């Protein structure tokens, strides 16, 4: 959803409150939030969550039919989609900088990946292979993008942050490099798994599973989810969507090997590439 759409939602909320004849202080009190926060929401200085909108509409005693329309708008406003062609035009290295900013503001990061090695765990050679000549990028853009992605990995050494990586075996075995380089890549994951602030879990091929890894995703502090598709990246701040992805993460985690068992399995995969 564009910035103008979020601005429309903020203006509509302000209009409803004005029409009600209630003061901002009265509405804020009824909604259980500060007047300062309500002002920021009405002026689009901070994005309104679905929960925020629900509380404001309840405080204004908006009829159910109108309330449902506003909630639908709020849910749409909390979800954003940006096509990869836009990033191609702006520069993929800028996308890496955007992700780094999100990661920098996060305390807990959860990554579920069923297709490839997550960016924060990638070796330099793995990164370079992703932005190869086949990507259609210029040599300069490939170098800048790869450097930006590798720079992001510095955050792994900030011990006050927690990282949870949940990988499927297929993500490890999808070979983008020669076998020797893939082995080095897996060994890097094993090494990082020993850091006290990094948890790496592995879902092996064997065993019966009741669900399917439809897509990979990242959850940042239970406040933001990003999902990559072939044509775009989708992000949502809707608490219901965030909670859903947290549940999916936990459900898949139940299938995973953890701790030393995960490292043993990773070592087995690495040995298979040698």
XYZ file of C-alpha atoms in Angstrom:
274
model
C 0.000 0.000 0.000
C 1.405 3.438 -0.954
C 2.155 6.290 1.395
C -0.808 8.199 -0.062
C -3.135 5.321 0.844
C -1.899 5.355 4.426
C -2.388 9.120 4.450
C -5.969 8.622 3.254
C -6.614 6.259 6.158
C -5.156 8.752 8.643
C -7.276 11.568 7.190
C -10.410 9.400 7.312
C -9.847 8.597 10.986
C -9.338 12.267 11.746
C -12.514 13.094 9.811
C -14.556 10.534 11.756
C -13.332 11.911 15.035
C -14.107 15.496 13.997
C -17.603 14.532 12.859
C -18.237 12.790 16.172
C -17.836 16.089 18.029
C -15.489 14.404 20.516
C -12.158 15.920 21.440
C -8.961 14.103 20.618
C -8.303 13.700 24.339
C -11.697 12.032 24.884
C -11.251 9.618 21.970
C -7.715 8.767 23.051
C -8.909 8.075 26.588
C -11.694 5.796 25.338
C -9.290 4.022 22.981
C -6.753 3.418 25.738
C -3.954 5.383 24.077
C -2.262 8.697 24.646
C -3.493 11.849 22.941
C -0.006 12.215 21.461
C -0.260 8.812 19.805
C -3.715 9.562 18.434
C -2.394 12.809 16.972
C 0.465 10.953 15.279
C -1.962 8.393 13.836
C -4.366 11.046 12.551
C -1.536 12.974 10.909
C 0.166 9.875 9.454
C 3.340 10.458 11.424
C 3.232 6.809 12.474
C 1.387 4.041 10.559
C -1.858 2.849 12.144
C -2.038 -0.859 12.907
C -5.280 -2.769 12.543
C -5.466 -2.920 16.345
C -5.090 0.869 16.558
C -7.911 1.389 14.074
C -10.156 -1.085 15.894
C -9.671 0.763 19.180
C -10.350 4.173 17.633
C -13.475 2.989 15.809
C -14.795 1.407 19.000
C -14.133 4.636 20.896
C -16.092 6.546 18.248
C -18.910 3.961 18.369
C -18.816 3.562 14.601
C -21.579 1.257 13.201
C -20.471 -2.314 12.335
C -20.838 -1.917 8.556
C -18.712 1.223 8.414
C -16.300 -0.284 10.902
C -15.707 -3.329 8.669
C -14.926 -1.064 5.708
C -12.348 0.879 7.696
C -10.754 -2.295 9.042
C -10.427 -3.639 5.506
C -8.659 -0.412 4.541
C -6.436 -0.679 7.595
C -5.428 -4.237 6.728
C -4.624 -3.194 3.177
C -2.612 -0.235 4.466
C -0.549 -2.526 6.701
C 0.479 -4.704 3.741
C 2.917 -3.505 1.106
C 4.168 -5.119 -2.089
C 7.130 -3.964 -4.116
C 8.063 -5.630 -7.395
C 11.651 -6.723 -7.927
C 11.717 -4.675 -11.146
C 11.416 -1.579 -8.946
C 14.498 -2.621 -6.986
C 16.264 -3.357 -10.255
C 15.581 0.226 -11.318
C 16.567 1.754 -7.966
C 19.528 -0.557 -7.396
C 19.533 -3.852 -5.511
C 22.255 -2.553 -3.209
C 19.746 -0.036 -1.875
C 17.423 -2.906 -0.982
C 20.238 -4.462 1.031
C 20.606 -1.168 2.873
C 16.852 -1.089 3.575
C 16.981 -4.609 5.032
C 20.016 -3.666 7.128
C 18.037 -0.748 8.585
C 15.133 -3.055 9.508
C 17.524 -5.559 11.062
C 19.260 -2.781 12.961
C 15.975 -1.747 14.589
C 15.115 -5.328 15.528
C 16.013 -7.258 18.656
C 14.749 -10.687 17.550
C 14.881 -11.907 13.967
C 13.333 -15.174 12.823
C 14.064 -16.581 9.374
C 12.304 -19.569 7.842
C 13.981 -20.617 4.612
C 13.129 -23.618 2.464
C 14.821 -22.617 -0.799
C 18.257 -21.129 -0.166
C 20.813 -20.149 2.463
C 19.563 -17.028 4.300
C 21.435 -13.832 3.454
C 22.883 -13.374 6.934
C 24.438 -16.855 6.775
C 25.785 -16.757 3.219
C 29.474 -17.108 2.458
C 31.087 -14.481 0.224
C 31.233 -16.931 -2.662
C 27.581 -17.882 -2.232
C 26.623 -14.192 -2.278
C 28.592 -13.551 -5.448
C 26.951 -16.528 -7.153
C 23.498 -15.092 -6.486
C 24.360 -11.855 -8.244
C 26.120 -13.460 -11.187
C 26.069 -12.297 -14.799
C 22.782 -14.127 -15.338
C 21.057 -11.657 -13.004
C 21.276 -8.937 -15.654
C 23.077 -6.551 -13.299
C 26.114 -4.550 -14.308
C 29.439 -5.550 -12.791
C 29.400 -2.428 -10.623
C 25.887 -3.129 -9.330
C 26.751 -6.776 -8.617
C 29.781 -5.701 -6.599
C 27.868 -3.046 -4.647
C 24.973 -5.396 -3.925
C 27.239 -8.246 -2.802
C 29.258 -5.885 -0.599
C 26.062 -4.516 0.961
C 24.760 -7.996 1.724
C 28.031 -9.094 3.316
C 28.132 -5.868 5.349
C 24.719 -6.772 6.793
C 26.269 -9.805 8.444
C 28.123 -7.606 10.944
C 24.880 -7.519 12.918
C 25.301 -11.185 13.838
C 28.051 -10.175 16.268
C 25.818 -7.800 18.210
C 25.223 -10.122 21.136
C 22.197 -8.239 22.466
C 20.271 -9.348 19.371
C 18.796 -12.835 18.924
C 18.652 -14.705 15.626
C 16.576 -17.805 14.935
C 17.176 -19.594 11.624
C 14.907 -22.474 10.662
C 16.130 -24.217 7.497
C 14.926 -27.157 5.485
C 17.443 -29.644 4.146
C 16.484 -28.633 0.598
C 17.743 -25.088 1.288
C 21.163 -26.556 2.066
C 21.317 -29.006 -0.815
C 20.238 -26.640 -3.603
C 23.660 -26.404 -5.227
C 24.577 -22.972 -6.557
C 28.346 -23.488 -6.257
C 30.782 -26.319 -6.854
C 30.785 -28.973 -4.146
C 33.896 -27.692 -2.377
C 32.427 -24.186 -2.043
C 29.105 -25.588 -0.857
C 30.935 -27.501 1.844
C 32.612 -24.265 2.970
C 29.185 -22.624 3.056
C 27.712 -25.327 5.293
C 30.752 -25.188 7.560
C 30.138 -21.450 7.991
C 26.621 -22.196 9.206
C 27.966 -24.751 11.682
C 30.449 -22.200 13.022
C 27.781 -19.505 13.421
C 25.451 -21.947 15.183
C 27.882 -21.991 18.103
C 27.348 -18.282 18.816
C 25.236 -17.770 21.954
C 22.839 -15.369 20.204
C 22.276 -17.521 17.084
C 19.960 -20.521 16.952
C 19.971 -22.718 13.862
C 17.457 -25.528 13.409
C 17.246 -27.995 10.543
C 14.266 -29.866 9.115
C 15.527 -33.024 7.437
C 13.960 -34.775 4.464
C 13.056 -37.874 6.455
C 10.034 -38.132 8.712
C 6.341 -37.536 8.120
C 5.247 -33.892 8.096
C 1.694 -32.617 8.166
C 2.311 -29.279 6.465
C 4.197 -27.843 3.476
C 6.747 -24.981 3.274
C 4.716 -22.873 0.855
C 6.981 -19.836 1.191
C 9.985 -18.549 3.067
C 9.669 -15.544 5.363
C 11.283 -13.343 8.016
C 9.714 -12.049 11.220
C 11.155 -8.962 12.891
C 10.273 -8.489 16.585
C 6.747 -9.789 16.092
C 5.960 -6.500 14.339
C 6.859 -7.051 10.690
C 6.848 -10.000 8.301
C 8.476 -10.066 4.862
C 7.761 -12.748 2.255
C 9.566 -13.094 -1.073
C 7.812 -14.285 -4.220
C 9.143 -14.560 -7.770
C 7.855 -11.120 -8.740
C 7.857 -9.108 -5.518
C 8.530 -8.792 -1.823
C 5.471 -8.550 0.390
C 5.619 -7.025 3.864
C 2.877 -6.846 6.473
C 2.511 -5.321 9.912
C -0.999 -6.608 10.509
C -0.782 -8.269 13.963
C -2.942 -11.147 12.750
C -0.550 -11.853 9.868
C 2.463 -11.568 12.157
C 0.879 -13.977 14.647
C 0.082 -16.418 11.833
C 3.693 -16.504 10.672
C 4.902 -16.927 14.235
C 2.595 -19.946 14.552
C 3.894 -21.367 11.270
C 7.472 -20.875 12.468
C 6.746 -22.692 15.712
C 4.864 -25.485 13.922
C 7.765 -26.160 11.560
C 10.251 -25.839 14.407
C 8.573 -28.878 15.965
C 9.943 -30.966 13.064
C 13.468 -29.606 13.373
C 16.713 -30.870 14.795
C 18.223 -28.490 17.331
C 21.537 -27.786 19.014
C 24.159 -30.523 18.662
C 21.803 -32.729 16.641
C 21.389 -29.951 14.081
C 25.153 -29.412 13.898
C 25.708 -33.141 13.377
C 23.211 -33.122 10.506
C 24.840 -30.033 8.997
C 28.241 -31.715 9.223
C 26.793 -34.713 7.383
C 25.542 -32.441 4.580
C 28.925 -30.706 4.426
C 30.753 -34.029 4.224
C 28.476 -35.064 1.383
C 29.724 -32.112 -0.668
C 33.382 -32.974 -0.152
